[in-house]
PDB file of C-alpha atoms and ligand atoms in Angstrom:
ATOM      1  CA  UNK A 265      31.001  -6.031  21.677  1.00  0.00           C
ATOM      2  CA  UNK A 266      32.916  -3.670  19.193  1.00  0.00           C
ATOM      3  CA  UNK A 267      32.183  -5.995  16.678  1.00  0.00           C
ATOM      4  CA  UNK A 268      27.976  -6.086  17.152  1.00  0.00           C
ATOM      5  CA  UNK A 269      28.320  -2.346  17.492  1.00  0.00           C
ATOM      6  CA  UNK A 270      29.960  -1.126  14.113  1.00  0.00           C
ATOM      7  CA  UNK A 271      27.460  -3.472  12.461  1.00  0.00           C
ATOM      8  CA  UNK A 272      25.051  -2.082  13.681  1.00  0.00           C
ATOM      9  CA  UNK A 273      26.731   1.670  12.960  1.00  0.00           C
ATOM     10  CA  UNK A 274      27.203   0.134   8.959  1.00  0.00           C
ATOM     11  CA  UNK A 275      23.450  -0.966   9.078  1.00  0.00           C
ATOM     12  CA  UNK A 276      22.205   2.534  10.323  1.00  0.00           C
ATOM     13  CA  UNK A 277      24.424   4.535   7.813  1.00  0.00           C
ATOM     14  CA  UNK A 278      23.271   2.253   5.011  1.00  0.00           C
ATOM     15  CA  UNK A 279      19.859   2.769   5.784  1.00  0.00           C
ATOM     16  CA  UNK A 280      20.426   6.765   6.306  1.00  0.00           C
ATOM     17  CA  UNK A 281      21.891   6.539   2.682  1.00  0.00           C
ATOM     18  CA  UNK A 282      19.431   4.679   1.138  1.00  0.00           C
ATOM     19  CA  UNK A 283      16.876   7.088   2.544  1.00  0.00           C
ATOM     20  CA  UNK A 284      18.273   9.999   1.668  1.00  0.00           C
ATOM     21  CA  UNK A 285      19.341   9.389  -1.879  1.00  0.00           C
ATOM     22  CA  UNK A 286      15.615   7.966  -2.698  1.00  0.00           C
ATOM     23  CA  UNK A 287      14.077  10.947  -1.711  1.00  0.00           C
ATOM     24  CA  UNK A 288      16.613  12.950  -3.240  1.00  0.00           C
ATOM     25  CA  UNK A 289      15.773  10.776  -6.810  1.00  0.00           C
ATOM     26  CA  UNK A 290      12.648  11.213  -6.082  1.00  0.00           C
ATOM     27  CA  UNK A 291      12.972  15.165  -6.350  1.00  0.00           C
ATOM     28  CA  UNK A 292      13.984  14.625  -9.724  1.00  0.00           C
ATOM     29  CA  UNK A 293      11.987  11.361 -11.197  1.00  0.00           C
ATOM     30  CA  UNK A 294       9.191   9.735 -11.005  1.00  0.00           C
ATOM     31  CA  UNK A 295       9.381   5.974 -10.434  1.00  0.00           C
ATOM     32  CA  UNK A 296       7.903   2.943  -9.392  1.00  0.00           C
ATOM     33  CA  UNK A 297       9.279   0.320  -6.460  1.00  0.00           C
ATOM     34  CA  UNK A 298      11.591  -1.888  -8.405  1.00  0.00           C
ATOM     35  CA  UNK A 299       9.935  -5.094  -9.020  1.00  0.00           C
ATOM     36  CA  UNK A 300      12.602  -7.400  -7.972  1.00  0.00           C
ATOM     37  CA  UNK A 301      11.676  -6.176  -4.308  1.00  0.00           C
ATOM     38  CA  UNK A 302       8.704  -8.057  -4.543  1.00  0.00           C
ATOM     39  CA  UNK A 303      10.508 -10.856  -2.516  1.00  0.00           C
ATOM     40  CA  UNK A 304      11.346  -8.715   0.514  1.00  0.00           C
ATOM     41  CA  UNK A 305       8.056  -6.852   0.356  1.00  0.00           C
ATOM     42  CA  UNK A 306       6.136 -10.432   0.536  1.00  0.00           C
ATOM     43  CA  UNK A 307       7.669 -11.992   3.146  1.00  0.00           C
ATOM     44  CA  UNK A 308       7.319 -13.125   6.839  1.00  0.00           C
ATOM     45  CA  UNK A 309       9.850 -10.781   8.184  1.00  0.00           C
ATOM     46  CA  UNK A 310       7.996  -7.747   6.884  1.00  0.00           C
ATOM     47  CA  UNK A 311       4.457  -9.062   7.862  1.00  0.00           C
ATOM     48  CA  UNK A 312       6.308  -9.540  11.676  1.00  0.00           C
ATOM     49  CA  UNK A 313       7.168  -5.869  11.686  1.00  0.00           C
ATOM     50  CA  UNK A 314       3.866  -5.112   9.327  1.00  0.00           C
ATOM     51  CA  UNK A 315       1.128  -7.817  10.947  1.00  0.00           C
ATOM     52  CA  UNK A 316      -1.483  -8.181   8.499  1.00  0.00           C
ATOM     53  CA  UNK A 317      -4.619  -8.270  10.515  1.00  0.00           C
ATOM     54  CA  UNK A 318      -3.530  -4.811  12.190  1.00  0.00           C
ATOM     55  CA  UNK A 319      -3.740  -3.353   8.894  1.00  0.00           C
ATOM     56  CA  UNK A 320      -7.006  -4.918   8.380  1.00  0.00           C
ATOM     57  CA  UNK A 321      -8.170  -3.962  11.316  1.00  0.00           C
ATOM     58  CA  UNK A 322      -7.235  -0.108  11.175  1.00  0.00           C
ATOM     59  CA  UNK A 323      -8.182   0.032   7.819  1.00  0.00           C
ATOM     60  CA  UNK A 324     -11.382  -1.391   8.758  1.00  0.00           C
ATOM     61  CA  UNK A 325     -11.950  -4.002   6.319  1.00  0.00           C
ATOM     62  CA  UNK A 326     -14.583  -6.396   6.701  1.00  0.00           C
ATOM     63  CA  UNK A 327     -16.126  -9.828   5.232  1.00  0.00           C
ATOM     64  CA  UNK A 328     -18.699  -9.268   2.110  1.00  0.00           C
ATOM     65  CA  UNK A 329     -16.569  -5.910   1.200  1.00  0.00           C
ATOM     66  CA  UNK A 330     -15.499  -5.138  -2.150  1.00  0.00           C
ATOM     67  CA  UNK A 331     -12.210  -3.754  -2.147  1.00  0.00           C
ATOM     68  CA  UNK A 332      -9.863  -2.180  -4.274  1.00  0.00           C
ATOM     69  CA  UNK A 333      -5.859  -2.397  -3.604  1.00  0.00           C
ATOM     70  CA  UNK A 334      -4.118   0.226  -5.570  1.00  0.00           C
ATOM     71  CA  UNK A 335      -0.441  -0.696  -6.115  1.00  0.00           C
ATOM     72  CA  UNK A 336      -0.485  -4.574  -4.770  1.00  0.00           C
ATOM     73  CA  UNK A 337       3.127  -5.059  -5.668  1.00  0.00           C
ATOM     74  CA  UNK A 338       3.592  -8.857  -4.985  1.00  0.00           C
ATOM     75  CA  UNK A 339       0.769  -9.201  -2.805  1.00  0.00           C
ATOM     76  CA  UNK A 340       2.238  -9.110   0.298  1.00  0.00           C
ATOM     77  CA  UNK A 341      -1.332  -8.315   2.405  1.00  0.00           C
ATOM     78  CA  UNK A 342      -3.742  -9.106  -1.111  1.00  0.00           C
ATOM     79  CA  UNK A 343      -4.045 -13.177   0.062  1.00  0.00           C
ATOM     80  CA  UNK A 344      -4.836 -11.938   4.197  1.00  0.00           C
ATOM     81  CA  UNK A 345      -7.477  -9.359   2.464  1.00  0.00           C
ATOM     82  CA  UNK A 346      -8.957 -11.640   0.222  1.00  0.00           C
ATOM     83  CA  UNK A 347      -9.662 -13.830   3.322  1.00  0.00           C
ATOM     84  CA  UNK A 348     -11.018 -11.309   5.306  1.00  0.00           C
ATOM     85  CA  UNK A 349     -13.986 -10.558   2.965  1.00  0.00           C
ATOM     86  CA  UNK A 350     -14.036 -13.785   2.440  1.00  0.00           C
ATOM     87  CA  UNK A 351     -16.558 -15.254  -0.215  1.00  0.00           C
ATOM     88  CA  UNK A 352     -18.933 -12.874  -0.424  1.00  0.00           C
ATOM     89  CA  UNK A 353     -16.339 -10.102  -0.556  1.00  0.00           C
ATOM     90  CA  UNK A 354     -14.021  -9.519  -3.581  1.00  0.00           C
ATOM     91  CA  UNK A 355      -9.924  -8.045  -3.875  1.00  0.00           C
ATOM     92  CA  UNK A 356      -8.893  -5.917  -7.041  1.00  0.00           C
ATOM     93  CA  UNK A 357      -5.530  -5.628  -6.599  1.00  0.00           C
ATOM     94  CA  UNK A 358      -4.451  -2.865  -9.188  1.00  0.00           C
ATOM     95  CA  UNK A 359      -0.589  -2.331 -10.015  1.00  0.00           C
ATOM     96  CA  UNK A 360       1.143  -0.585 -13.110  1.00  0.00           C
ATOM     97  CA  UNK A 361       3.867  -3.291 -13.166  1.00  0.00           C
ATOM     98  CA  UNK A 362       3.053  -6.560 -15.015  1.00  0.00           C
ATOM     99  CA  UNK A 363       6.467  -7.976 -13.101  1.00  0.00           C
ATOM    100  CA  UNK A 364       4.913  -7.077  -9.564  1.00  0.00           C
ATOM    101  CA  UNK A 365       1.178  -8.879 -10.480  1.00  0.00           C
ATOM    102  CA  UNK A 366       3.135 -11.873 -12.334  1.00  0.00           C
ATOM    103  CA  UNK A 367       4.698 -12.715  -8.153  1.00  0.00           C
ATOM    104  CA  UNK A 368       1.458 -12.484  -7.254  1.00  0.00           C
ATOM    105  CA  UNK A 369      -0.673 -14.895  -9.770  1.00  0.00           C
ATOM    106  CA  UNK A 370       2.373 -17.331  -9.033  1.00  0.00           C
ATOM    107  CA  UNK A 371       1.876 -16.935  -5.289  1.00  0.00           C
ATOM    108  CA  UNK A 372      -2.004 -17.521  -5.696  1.00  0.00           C
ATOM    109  CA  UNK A 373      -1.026 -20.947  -7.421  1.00  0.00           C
ATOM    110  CA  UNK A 374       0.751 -22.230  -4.646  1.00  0.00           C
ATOM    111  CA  UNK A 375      -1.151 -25.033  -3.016  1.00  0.00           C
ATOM    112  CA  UNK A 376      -2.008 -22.635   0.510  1.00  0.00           C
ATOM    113  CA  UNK A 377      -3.547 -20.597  -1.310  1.00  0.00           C
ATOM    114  CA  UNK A 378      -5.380 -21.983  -3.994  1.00  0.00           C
ATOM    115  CA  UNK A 379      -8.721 -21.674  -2.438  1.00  0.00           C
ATOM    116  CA  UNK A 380      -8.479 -18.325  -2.965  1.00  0.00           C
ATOM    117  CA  UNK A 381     -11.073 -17.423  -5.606  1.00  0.00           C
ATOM    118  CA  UNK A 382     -12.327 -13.920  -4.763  1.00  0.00           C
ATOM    119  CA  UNK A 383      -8.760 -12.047  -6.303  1.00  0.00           C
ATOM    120  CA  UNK A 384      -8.927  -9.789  -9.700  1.00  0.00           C
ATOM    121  CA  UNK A 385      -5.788  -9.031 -10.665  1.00  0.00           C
ATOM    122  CA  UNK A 386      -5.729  -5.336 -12.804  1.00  0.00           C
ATOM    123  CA  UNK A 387      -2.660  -3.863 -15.011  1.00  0.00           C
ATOM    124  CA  UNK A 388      -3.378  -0.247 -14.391  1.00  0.00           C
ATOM    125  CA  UNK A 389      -2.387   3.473 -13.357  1.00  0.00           C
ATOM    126  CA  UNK A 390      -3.687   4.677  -9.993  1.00  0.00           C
ATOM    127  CA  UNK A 391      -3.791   8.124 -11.814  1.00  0.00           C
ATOM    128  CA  UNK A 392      -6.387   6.753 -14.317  1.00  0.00           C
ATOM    129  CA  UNK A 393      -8.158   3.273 -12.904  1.00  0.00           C
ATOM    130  CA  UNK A 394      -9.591   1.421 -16.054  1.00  0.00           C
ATOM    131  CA  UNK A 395     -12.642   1.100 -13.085  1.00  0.00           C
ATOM    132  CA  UNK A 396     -16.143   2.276 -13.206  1.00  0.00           C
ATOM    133  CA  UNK A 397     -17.603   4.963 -10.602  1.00  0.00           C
ATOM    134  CA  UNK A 398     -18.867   4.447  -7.111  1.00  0.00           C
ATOM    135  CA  UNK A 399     -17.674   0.839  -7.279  1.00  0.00           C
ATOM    136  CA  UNK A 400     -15.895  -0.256  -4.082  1.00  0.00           C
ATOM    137  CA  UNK A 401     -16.830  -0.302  -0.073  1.00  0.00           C
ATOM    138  CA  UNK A 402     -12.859   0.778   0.489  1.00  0.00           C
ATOM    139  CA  UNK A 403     -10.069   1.435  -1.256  1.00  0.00           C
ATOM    140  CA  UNK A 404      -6.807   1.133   0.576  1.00  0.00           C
ATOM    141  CA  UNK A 405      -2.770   1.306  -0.132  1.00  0.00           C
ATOM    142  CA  UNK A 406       0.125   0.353   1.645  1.00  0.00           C
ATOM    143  CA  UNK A 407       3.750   1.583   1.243  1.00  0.00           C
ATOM    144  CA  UNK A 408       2.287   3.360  -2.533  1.00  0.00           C
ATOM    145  CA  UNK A 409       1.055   7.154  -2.038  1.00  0.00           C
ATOM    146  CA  UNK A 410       3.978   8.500  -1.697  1.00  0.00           C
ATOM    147  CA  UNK A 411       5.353   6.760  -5.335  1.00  0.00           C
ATOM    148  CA  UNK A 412       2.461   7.822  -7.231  1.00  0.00           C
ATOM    149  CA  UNK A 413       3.896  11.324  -9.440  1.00  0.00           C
ATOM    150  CA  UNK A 414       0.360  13.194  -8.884  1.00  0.00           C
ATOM    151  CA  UNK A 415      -0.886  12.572  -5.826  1.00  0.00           C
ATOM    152  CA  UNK A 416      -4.415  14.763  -6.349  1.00  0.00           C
ATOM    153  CA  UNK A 417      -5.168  13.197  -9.378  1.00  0.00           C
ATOM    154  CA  UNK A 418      -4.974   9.377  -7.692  1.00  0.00           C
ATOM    155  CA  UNK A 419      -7.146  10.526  -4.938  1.00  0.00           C
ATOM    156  CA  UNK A 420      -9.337  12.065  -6.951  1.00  0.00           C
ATOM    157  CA  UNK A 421      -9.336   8.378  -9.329  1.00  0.00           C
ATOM    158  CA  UNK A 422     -10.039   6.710  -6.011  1.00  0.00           C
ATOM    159  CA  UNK A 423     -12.577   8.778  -4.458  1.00  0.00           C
ATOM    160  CA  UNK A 424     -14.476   8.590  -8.202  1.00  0.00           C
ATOM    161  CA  UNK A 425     -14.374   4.766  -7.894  1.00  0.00           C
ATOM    162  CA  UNK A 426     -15.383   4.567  -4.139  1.00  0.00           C
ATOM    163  CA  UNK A 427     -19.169   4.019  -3.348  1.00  0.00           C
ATOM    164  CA  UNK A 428     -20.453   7.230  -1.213  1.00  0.00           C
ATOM    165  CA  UNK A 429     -19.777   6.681   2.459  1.00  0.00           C
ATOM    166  CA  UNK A 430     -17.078   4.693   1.333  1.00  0.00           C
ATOM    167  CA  UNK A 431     -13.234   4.194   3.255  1.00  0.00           C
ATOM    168  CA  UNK A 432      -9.597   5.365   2.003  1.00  0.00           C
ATOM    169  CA  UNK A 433      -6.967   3.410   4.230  1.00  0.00           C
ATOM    170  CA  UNK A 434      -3.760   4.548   3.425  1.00  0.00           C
ATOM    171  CA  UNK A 435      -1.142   2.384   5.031  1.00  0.00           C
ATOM    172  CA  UNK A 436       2.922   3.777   5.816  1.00  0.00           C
ATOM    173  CA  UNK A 437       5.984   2.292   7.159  1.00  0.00           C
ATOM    174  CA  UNK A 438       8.999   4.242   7.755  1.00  0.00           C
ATOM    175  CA  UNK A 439      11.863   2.031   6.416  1.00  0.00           C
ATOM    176  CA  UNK A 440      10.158   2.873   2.943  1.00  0.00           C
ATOM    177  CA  UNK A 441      12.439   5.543   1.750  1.00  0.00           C
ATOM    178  CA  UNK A 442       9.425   7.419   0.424  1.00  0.00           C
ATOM    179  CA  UNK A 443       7.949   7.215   4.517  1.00  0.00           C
ATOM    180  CA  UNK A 444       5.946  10.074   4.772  1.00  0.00           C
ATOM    181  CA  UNK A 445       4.591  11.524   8.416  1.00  0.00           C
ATOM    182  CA  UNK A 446       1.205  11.099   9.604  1.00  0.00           C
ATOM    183  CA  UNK A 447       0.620  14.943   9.579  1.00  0.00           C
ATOM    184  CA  UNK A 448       1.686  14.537   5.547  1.00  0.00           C
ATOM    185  CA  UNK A 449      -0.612  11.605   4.787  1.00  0.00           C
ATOM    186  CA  UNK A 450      -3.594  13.499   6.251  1.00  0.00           C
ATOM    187  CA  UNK A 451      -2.826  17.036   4.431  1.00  0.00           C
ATOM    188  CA  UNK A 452      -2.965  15.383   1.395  1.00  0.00           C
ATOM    189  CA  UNK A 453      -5.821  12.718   2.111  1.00  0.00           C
ATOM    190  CA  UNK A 454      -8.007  15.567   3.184  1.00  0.00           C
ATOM    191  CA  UNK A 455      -7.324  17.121  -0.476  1.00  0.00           C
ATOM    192  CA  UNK A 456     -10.033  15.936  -2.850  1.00  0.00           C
ATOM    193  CA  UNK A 457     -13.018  16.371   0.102  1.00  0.00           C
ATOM    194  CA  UNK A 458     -12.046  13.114   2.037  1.00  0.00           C
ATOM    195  CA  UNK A 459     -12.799  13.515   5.947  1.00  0.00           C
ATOM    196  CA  UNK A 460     -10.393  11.813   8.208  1.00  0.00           C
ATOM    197  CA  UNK A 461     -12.092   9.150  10.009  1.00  0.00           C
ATOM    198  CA  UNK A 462      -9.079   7.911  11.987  1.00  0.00           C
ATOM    199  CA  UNK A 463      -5.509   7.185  12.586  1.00  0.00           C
ATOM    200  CA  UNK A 464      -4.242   4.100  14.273  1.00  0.00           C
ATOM    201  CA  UNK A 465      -0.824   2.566  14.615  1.00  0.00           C
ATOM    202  CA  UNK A 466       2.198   3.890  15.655  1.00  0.00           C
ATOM    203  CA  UNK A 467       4.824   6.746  14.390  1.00  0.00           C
ATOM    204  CA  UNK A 468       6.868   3.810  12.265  1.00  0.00           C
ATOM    205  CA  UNK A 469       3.738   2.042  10.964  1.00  0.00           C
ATOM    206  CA  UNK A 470       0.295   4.099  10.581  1.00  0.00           C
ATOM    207  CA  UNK A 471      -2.856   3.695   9.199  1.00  0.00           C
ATOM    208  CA  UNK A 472      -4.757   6.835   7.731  1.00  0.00           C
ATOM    209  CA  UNK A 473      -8.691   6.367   7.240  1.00  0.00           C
ATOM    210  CA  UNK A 474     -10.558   8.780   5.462  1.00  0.00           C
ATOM    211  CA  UNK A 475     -14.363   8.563   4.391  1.00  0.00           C
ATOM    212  CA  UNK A 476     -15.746   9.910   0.717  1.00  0.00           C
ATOM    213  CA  UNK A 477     -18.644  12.151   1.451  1.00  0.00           C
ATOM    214  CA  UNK A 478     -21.782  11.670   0.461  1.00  0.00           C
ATOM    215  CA  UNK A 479     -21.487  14.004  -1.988  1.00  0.00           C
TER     216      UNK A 479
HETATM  217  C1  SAM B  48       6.643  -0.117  -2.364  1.00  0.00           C
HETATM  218  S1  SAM B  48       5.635  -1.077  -3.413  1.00  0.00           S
HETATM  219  C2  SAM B  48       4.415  -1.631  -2.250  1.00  0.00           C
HETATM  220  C3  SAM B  48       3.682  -2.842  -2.722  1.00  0.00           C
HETATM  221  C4  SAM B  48       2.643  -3.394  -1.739  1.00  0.00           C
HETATM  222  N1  SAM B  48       1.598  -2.429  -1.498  1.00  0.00           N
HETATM  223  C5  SAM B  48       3.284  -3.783  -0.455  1.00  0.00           C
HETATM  224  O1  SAM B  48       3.098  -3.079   0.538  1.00  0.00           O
HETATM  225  O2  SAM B  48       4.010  -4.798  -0.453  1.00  0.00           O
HETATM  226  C6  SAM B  48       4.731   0.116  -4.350  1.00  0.00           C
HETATM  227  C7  SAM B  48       3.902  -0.482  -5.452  1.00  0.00           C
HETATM  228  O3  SAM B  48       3.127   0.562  -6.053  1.00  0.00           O
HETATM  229  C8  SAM B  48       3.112   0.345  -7.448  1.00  0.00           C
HETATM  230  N2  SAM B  48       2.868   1.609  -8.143  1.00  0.00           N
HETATM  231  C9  SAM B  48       3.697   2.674  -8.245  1.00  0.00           C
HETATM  232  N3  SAM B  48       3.137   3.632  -9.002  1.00  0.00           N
HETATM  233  C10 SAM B  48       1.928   3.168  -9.393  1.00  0.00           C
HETATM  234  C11 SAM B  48       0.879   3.701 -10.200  1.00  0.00           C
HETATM  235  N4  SAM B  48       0.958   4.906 -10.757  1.00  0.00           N
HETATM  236  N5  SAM B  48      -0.221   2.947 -10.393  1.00  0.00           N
HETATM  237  C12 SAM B  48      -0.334   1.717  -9.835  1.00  0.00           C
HETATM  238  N6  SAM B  48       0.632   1.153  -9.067  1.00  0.00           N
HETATM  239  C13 SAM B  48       1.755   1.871  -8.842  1.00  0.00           C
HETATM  240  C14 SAM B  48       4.503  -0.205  -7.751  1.00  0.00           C
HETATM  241  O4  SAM B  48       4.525  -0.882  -8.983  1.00  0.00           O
HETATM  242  C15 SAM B  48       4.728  -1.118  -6.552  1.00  0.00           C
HETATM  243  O5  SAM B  48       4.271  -2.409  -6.794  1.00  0.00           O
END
């Protein structure tokens, strides 16, 4: 019993730690996830604690949508997305780190999911898309807003490249170091003239939908 227990004390300082010294870095420097997390952000143990259609659902993705996922990483929810829009839908899955799309374009040559067509894969800033105006149906992000260095300046990329009427998910999950609270994520979404739409999930993992005006 003494045993399980300081494990589980080691486990909870070292996640205290990491926590804390991330968002102390962060004070300081701007940087992106390191890319050789892609593994542990694409796998099955995250998507048991993360499911994949919740996000979908909350963010209210749907089939024939064109979406627009702005720092994919390794494409830990890009292949569930893709499927939910399905053929008439399409994914641009946008990341600033060649070494984060690279795990995905390997992952969408594995044989489960090579019938996967409807994917775009985009090297690119989130604080200036290479993406024309009133493009997509929804733009979401999960684990990312809190990494990006100017936070009005994305949203204001992402609400240029929405379609009027169209959805911001933003997606958070608190052992991200950079977890922010659901009272944060909506002070900031409602910057730029989003309107919160909805918030659905829990305190740990929450999904933030806003709606671009008309105009
Ligand atoms: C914590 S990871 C999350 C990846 C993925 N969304 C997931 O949940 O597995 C954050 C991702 O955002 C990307 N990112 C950070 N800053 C970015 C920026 N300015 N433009 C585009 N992507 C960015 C990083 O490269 C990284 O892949």
């Amino acid at each position: 019993m003494n045993v399980i227990i300081t494990i589980l004390l080691i486990i909870l300082v070292i996640f205290i730690l990491w926590q804390v010294l991330i968002r102390v870095l962060r004070r300081f420097f701007d940087f992106p996830a390191p890319a050789f997390i892609g593994k542990f952000l694409d796998s099955d143990f995250r998507r048991k604690m993360q499911p994949p259609d919740k996000i979908i659902s909350r963010s209210k993705i749907k089939e024939g949508m064109k979406v627009l996922e702005v720092g994919c990483g390794s494409g830990a929810f890009t292949t569930f997305v893709a499927r939910a829009v399905g053929d008439k839908g399409e994914v641009f899955a946008l990341d600033i780190q060649p070494e984060m799309l690279k795990q995905i374009e390997n992952k969408l040559k594995q044989p489960e999911n090579k019938d996967i067509k409807n994917i775009h894969l985009i090297e690119g800033d989130a604080l200036n898309m290479p993406l024309e105006d009133n493009t997509f149906d929804l733009v979401y992000s999960i684990t990312v807003f809190q990494e990006l260095p100017d936070k009005n300046k994305a949203l204001k990329e992402m609400k240029r490249v929405l379609k009027p009427n169209g959805i911001l998910a933003i997606t958070e999950f608190l052992p991200d170091p950079d977890y922010p609270l659901k009272s944060t994520t909506v002070k900031i979404g409602t910057r730029e003239g989003f309107i919160l739409d909805d918030i659905g999930g829990n305190f740990w993992n929450y999904t933030a939908r806003f709606i671009k005006p008309h105009n």
